[in-house]
Coordinates of C-alpha atoms and ligand atoms in Angstrom, one line a residue:
X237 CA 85.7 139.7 -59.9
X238 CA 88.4 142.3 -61.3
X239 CA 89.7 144.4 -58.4
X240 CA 91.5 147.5 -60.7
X241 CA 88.2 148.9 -61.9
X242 CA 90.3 149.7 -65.3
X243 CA 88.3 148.0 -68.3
X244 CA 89.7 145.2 -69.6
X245 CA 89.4 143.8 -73.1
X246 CA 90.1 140.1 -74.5
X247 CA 90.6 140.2 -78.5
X248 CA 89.7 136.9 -80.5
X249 CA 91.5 137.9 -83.7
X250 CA 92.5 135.7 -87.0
X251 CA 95.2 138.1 -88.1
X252 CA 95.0 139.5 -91.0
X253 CA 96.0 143.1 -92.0
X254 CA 92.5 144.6 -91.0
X255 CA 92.8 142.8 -87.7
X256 CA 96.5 144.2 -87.5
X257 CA 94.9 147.7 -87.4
X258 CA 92.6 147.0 -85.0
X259 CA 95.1 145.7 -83.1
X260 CA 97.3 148.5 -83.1
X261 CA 94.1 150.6 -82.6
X262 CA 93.5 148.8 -79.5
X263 CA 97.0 148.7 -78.0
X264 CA 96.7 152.9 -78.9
X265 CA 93.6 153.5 -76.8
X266 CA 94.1 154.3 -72.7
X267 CA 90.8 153.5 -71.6
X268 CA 91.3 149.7 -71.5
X269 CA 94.1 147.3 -71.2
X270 CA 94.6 144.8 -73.7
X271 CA 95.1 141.9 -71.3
X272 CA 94.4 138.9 -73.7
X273 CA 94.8 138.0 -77.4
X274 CA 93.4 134.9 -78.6
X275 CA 93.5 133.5 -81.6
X276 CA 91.4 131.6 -84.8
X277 CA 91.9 130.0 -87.4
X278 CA 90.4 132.0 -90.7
X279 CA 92.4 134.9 -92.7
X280 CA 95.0 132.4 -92.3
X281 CA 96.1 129.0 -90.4
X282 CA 96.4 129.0 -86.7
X283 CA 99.7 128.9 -86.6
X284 CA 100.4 131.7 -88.9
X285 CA 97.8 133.7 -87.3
X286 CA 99.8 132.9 -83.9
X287 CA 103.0 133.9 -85.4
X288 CA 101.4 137.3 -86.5
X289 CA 100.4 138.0 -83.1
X290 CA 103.7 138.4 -82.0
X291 CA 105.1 140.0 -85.1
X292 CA 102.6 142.8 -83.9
X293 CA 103.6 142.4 -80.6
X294 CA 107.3 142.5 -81.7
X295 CA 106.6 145.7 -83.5
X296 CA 104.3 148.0 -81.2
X297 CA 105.7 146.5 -77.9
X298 CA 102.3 147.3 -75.9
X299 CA 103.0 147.6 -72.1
X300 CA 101.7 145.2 -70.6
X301 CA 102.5 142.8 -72.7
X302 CA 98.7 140.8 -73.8
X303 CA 98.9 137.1 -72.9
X304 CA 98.7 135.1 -76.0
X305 CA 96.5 132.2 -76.3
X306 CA 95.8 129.8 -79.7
X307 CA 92.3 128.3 -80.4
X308 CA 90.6 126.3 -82.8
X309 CA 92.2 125.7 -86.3
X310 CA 89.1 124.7 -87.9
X311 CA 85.3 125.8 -87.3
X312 CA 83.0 124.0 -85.5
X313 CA 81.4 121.8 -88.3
X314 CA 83.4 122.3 -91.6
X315 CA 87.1 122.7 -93.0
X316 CA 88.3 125.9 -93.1
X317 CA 88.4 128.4 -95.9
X318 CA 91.1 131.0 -96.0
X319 CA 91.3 134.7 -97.3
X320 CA 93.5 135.4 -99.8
X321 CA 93.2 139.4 -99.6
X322 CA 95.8 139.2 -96.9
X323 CA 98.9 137.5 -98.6
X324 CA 99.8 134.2 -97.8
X325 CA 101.2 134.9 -94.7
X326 CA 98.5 137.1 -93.6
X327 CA 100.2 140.2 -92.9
X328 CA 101.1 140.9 -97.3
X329 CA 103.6 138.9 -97.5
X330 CA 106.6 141.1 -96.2
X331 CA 110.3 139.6 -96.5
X332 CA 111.9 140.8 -93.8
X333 CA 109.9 140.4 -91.1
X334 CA 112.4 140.5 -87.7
X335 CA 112.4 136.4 -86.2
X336 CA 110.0 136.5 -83.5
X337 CA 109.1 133.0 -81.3
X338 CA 105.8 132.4 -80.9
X339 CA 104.9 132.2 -77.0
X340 CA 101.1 130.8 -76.9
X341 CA 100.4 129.8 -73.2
X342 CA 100.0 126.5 -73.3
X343 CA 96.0 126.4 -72.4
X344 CA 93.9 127.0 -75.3
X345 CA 91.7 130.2 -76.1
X346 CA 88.5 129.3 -75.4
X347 CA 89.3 128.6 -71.7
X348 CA 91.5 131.2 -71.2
X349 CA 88.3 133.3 -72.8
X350 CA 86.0 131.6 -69.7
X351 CA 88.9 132.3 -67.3
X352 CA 89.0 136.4 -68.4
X353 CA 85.2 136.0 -68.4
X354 CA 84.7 134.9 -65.1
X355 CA 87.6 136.6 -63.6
X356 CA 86.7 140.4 -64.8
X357 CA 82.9 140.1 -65.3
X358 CA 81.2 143.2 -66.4
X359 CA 84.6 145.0 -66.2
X360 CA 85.9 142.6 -69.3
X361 CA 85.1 143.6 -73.3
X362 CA 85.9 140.6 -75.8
X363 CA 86.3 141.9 -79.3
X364 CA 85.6 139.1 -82.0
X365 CA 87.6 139.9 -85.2
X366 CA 87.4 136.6 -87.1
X367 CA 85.1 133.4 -87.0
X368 CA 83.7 132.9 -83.8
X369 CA 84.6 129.2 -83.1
X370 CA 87.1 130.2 -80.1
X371 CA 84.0 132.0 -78.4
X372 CA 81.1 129.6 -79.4
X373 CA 83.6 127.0 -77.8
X374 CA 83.6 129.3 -74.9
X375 CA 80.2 129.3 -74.4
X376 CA 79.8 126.0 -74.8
X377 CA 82.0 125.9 -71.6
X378 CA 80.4 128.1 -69.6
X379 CA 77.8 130.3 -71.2
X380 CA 77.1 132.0 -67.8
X381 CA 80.6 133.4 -67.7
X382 CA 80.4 134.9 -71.6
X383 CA 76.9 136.3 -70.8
X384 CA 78.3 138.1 -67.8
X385 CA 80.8 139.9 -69.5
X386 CA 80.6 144.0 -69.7
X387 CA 80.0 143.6 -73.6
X388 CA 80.9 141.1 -76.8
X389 CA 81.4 142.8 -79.6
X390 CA 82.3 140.9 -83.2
X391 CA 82.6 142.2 -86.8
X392 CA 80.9 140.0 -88.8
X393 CA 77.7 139.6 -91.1
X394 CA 75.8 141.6 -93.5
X395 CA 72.2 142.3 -92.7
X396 CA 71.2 144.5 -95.5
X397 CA 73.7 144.9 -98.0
X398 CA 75.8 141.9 -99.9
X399 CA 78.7 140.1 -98.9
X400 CA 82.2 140.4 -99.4
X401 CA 82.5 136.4 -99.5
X402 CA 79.6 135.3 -101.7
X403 CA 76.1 137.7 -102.6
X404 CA 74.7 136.8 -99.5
X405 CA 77.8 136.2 -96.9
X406 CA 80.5 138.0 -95.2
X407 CA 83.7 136.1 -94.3
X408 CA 83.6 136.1 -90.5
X409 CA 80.2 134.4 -90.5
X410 CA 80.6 132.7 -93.8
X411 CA 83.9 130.6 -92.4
X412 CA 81.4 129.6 -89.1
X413 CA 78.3 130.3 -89.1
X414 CA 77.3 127.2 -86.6
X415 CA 79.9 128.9 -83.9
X416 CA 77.7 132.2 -84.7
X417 CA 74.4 130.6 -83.9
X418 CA 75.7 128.9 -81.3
X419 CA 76.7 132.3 -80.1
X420 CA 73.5 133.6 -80.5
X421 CA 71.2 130.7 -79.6
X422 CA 73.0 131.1 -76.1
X423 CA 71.7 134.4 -75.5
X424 CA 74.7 136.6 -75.2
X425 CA 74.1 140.4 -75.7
X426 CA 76.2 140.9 -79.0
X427 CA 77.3 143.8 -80.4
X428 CA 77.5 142.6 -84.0
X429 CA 79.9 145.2 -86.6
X430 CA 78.8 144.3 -90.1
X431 CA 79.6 145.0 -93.5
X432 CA 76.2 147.4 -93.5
X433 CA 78.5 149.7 -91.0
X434 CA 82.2 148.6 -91.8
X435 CA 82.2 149.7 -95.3
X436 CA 81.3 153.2 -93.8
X437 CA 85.0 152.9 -92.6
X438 CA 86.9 153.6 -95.5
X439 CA 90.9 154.1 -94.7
X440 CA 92.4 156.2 -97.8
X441 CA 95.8 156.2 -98.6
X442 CA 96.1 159.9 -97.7
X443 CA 95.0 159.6 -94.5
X444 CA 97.6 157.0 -93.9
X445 CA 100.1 158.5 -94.5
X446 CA 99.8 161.4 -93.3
X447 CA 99.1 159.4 -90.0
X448 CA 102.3 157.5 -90.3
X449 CA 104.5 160.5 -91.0
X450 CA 104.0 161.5 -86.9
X451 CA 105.0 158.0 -86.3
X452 CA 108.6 156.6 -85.4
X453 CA 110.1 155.6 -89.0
X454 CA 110.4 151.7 -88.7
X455 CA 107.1 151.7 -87.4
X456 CA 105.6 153.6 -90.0
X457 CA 107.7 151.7 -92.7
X458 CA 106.1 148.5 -91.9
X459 CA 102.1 149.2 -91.4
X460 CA 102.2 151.1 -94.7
X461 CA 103.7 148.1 -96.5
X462 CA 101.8 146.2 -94.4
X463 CA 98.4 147.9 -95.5
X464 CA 99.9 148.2 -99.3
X465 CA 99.2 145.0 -99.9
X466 CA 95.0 145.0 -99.6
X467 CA 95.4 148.8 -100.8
X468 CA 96.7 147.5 -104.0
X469 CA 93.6 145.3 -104.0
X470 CA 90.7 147.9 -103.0
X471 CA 92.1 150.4 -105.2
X472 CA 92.9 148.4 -108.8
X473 CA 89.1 147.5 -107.5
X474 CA 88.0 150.8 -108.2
X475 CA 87.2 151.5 -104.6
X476 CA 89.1 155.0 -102.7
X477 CA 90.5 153.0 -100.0
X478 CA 90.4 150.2 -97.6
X479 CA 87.4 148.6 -95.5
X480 CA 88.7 149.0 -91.9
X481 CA 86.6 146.1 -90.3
X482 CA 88.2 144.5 -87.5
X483 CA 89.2 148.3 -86.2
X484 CA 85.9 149.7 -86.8
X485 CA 84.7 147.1 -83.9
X486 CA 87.0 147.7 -81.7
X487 CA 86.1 151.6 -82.5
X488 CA 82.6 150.6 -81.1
X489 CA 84.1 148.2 -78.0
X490 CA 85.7 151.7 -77.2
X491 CA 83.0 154.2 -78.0
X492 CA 79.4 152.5 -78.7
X493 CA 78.2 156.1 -79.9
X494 CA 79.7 155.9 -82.7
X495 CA 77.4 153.9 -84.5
X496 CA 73.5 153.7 -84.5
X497 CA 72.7 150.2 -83.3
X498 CA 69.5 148.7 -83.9
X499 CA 68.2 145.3 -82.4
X500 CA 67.4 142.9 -84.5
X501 CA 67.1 139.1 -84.7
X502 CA 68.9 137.4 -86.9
X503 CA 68.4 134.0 -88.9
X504 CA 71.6 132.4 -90.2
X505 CA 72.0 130.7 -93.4
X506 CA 73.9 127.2 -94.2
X507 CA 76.7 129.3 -95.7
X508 CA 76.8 132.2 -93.0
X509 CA 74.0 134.7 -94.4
X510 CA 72.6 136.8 -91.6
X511 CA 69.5 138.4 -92.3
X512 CA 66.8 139.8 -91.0
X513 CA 63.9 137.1 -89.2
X514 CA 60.8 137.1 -87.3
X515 CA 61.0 137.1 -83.5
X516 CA 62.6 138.6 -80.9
X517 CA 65.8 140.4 -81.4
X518 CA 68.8 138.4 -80.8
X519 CA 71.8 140.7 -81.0
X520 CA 72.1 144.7 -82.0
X521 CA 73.6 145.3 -85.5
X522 CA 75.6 148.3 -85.8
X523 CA 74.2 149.8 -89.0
X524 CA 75.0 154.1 -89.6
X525 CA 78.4 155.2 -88.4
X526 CA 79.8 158.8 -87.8
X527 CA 82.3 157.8 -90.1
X528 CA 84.7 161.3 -89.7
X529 CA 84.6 160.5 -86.3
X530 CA 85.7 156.8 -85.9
X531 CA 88.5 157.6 -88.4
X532 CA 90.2 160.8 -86.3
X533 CA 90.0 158.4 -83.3
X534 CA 91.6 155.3 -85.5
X535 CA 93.9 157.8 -87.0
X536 CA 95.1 159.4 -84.0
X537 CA 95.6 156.4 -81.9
X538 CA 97.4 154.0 -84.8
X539 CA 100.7 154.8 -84.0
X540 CA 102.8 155.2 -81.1
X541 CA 103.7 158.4 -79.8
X542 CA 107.1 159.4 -81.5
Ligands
LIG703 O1 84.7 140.3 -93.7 C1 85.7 140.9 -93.1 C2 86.3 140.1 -92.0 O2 86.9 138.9 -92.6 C3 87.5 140.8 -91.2 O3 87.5 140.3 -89.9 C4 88.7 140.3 -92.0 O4 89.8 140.3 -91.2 C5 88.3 138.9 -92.4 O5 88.6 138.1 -91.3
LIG704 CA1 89.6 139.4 -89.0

């Protein structure tokens, strides 16, 4: 049981310039500390997504420091499929990137997940920003320990719009959908942040910028190029900006009101669809976000102070 009642939030992440945001979103907020990062195989390899971690670390230096942990390089039940909106390397495929040496500790995510779990209780929030493998092999551990954490909260899904991976799928699920069943089959209370509320979230290049010019220069230098690279995409798409996902659920891990949730049980499909079924809800879907809102918040807490 945590003894400092501070909040304390585990992020599952598969790095990944949306999940770079939300990072840098989460390390920016002072109502929790940012105790663990785990990571998953899916935007990228693990070890990539591993070495992405501590570029991020190596570039917003968050005090304390999170305690980095690598997890499963596949899913549960088939190979892996890899996103290609990201770059190669995950983060746009920068050149310069300062050296950084990967530090993982050497026990693996989904125990050190049941470890935070057990340790911090209700006063722990795990964000999900990728497949959920790490935390389906969590629960598989100890489901007791997952279900008694304050919340879970994971972007993935789409429960009445398309997806972003095939008509039906969105990536997150789409990569694993067994380790999200397996999630939800073992009753945890899940917050789930789909596409029906993350494409509510749209970052315009404007916006950044204007965001980054408050911020110290290297900083600022980096996450723009950093977010250039799926800009580039989104806009030669015809769209106004960029899809802020991963930070849009760790918006909601911080503020649940800013979203209308609505329970809802959900029936997933042999290639990660997750729609609407008969039966008693088994998660809450965030579906209608106060969009103006979540964006000053994600705006305002992006960068360091100068
Ligand atoms: O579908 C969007 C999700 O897939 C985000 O988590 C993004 O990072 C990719 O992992
Ligand atoms: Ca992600």
């Amino acid at each position: 049981m945590t003894t400092d009642s501070r909040r304390r939030a585990l992020i599952d992440t598969d790095p990944g310039i949306d999940d770079a945001l939300a990072l840098l979103l989460a390390w920016g907020s002072p109502e929790w500390t940012v105790d663990v990062v785990t990571v998953v195989a899916g935007n990228v390899p693990l070890e990539a997504g591993t070495r992405n971690v501590f570029r991020l670390i190596d570039l917003r230096r968050p005090l304390p420091p999170p305690l980095v942990a690598a997890g499963a390089a596949r899913p549960l039940a088939r190979p892996l499929k890899i996103a290609p909106y990201h770059g190669v390397d995950g983060l746009g495929d920068l050149p310069d990137w300062p050296p950084v040496e990967p530090r993982p500790v050497p026990v693996d995510a989904p125990r050190v997940i049941v470890d935070a779990a057990r340790r911090h209780e209700r006063g722990l929030t795990i964000v999900a920003l990728g497949p959920l493998t790490n935390l389906a092999l969590a629960v598989e551990a100890d489901a007791a320990a997952i279900r008694g954490a304050g919340r879970v909260v994971a972007m993935g899904g789409a429960v009445d719009v398309p997806g972003n991976v095939t008509p039906d799928a969105e990536f997150n699920a789409h990569v694993d959908p067994e380790a999200l069943a397996r999630v939800l089959d073992a009753g945890v209370r899940l917050d789930l942040v789909p596409l029906d509320a993350t494409r509510q979230a749209i970052l315009e290049p404007a916006a950044l910028n204007a965001a980054l010019a408050r911020a110290p220069r290297p900083f600022a230098d980096r996450v723009r190029r950093i977010v250039e690279y799926a800009l580039r995409i989104d806009l030669a798409h015809g769209k106004r900006g960029m899809d802020l996902h991963d930070p849009l659920a760790v918006g909601v891990a911080l503020d649940p009101t800013l979203v209308e949730w609505e329970p809802v049980r959900l029936a997933i499909g042999p290639d990660g669809q997750t729609r609407r079924a008969a039966g008693e809800p088994n998660c809450r879907f965030a579906r209608v976000v106060d969009s103006p809102r979540f964006l000053r918040m994600f705006l305002e807490r992006l960068c360091p102070a100068s």
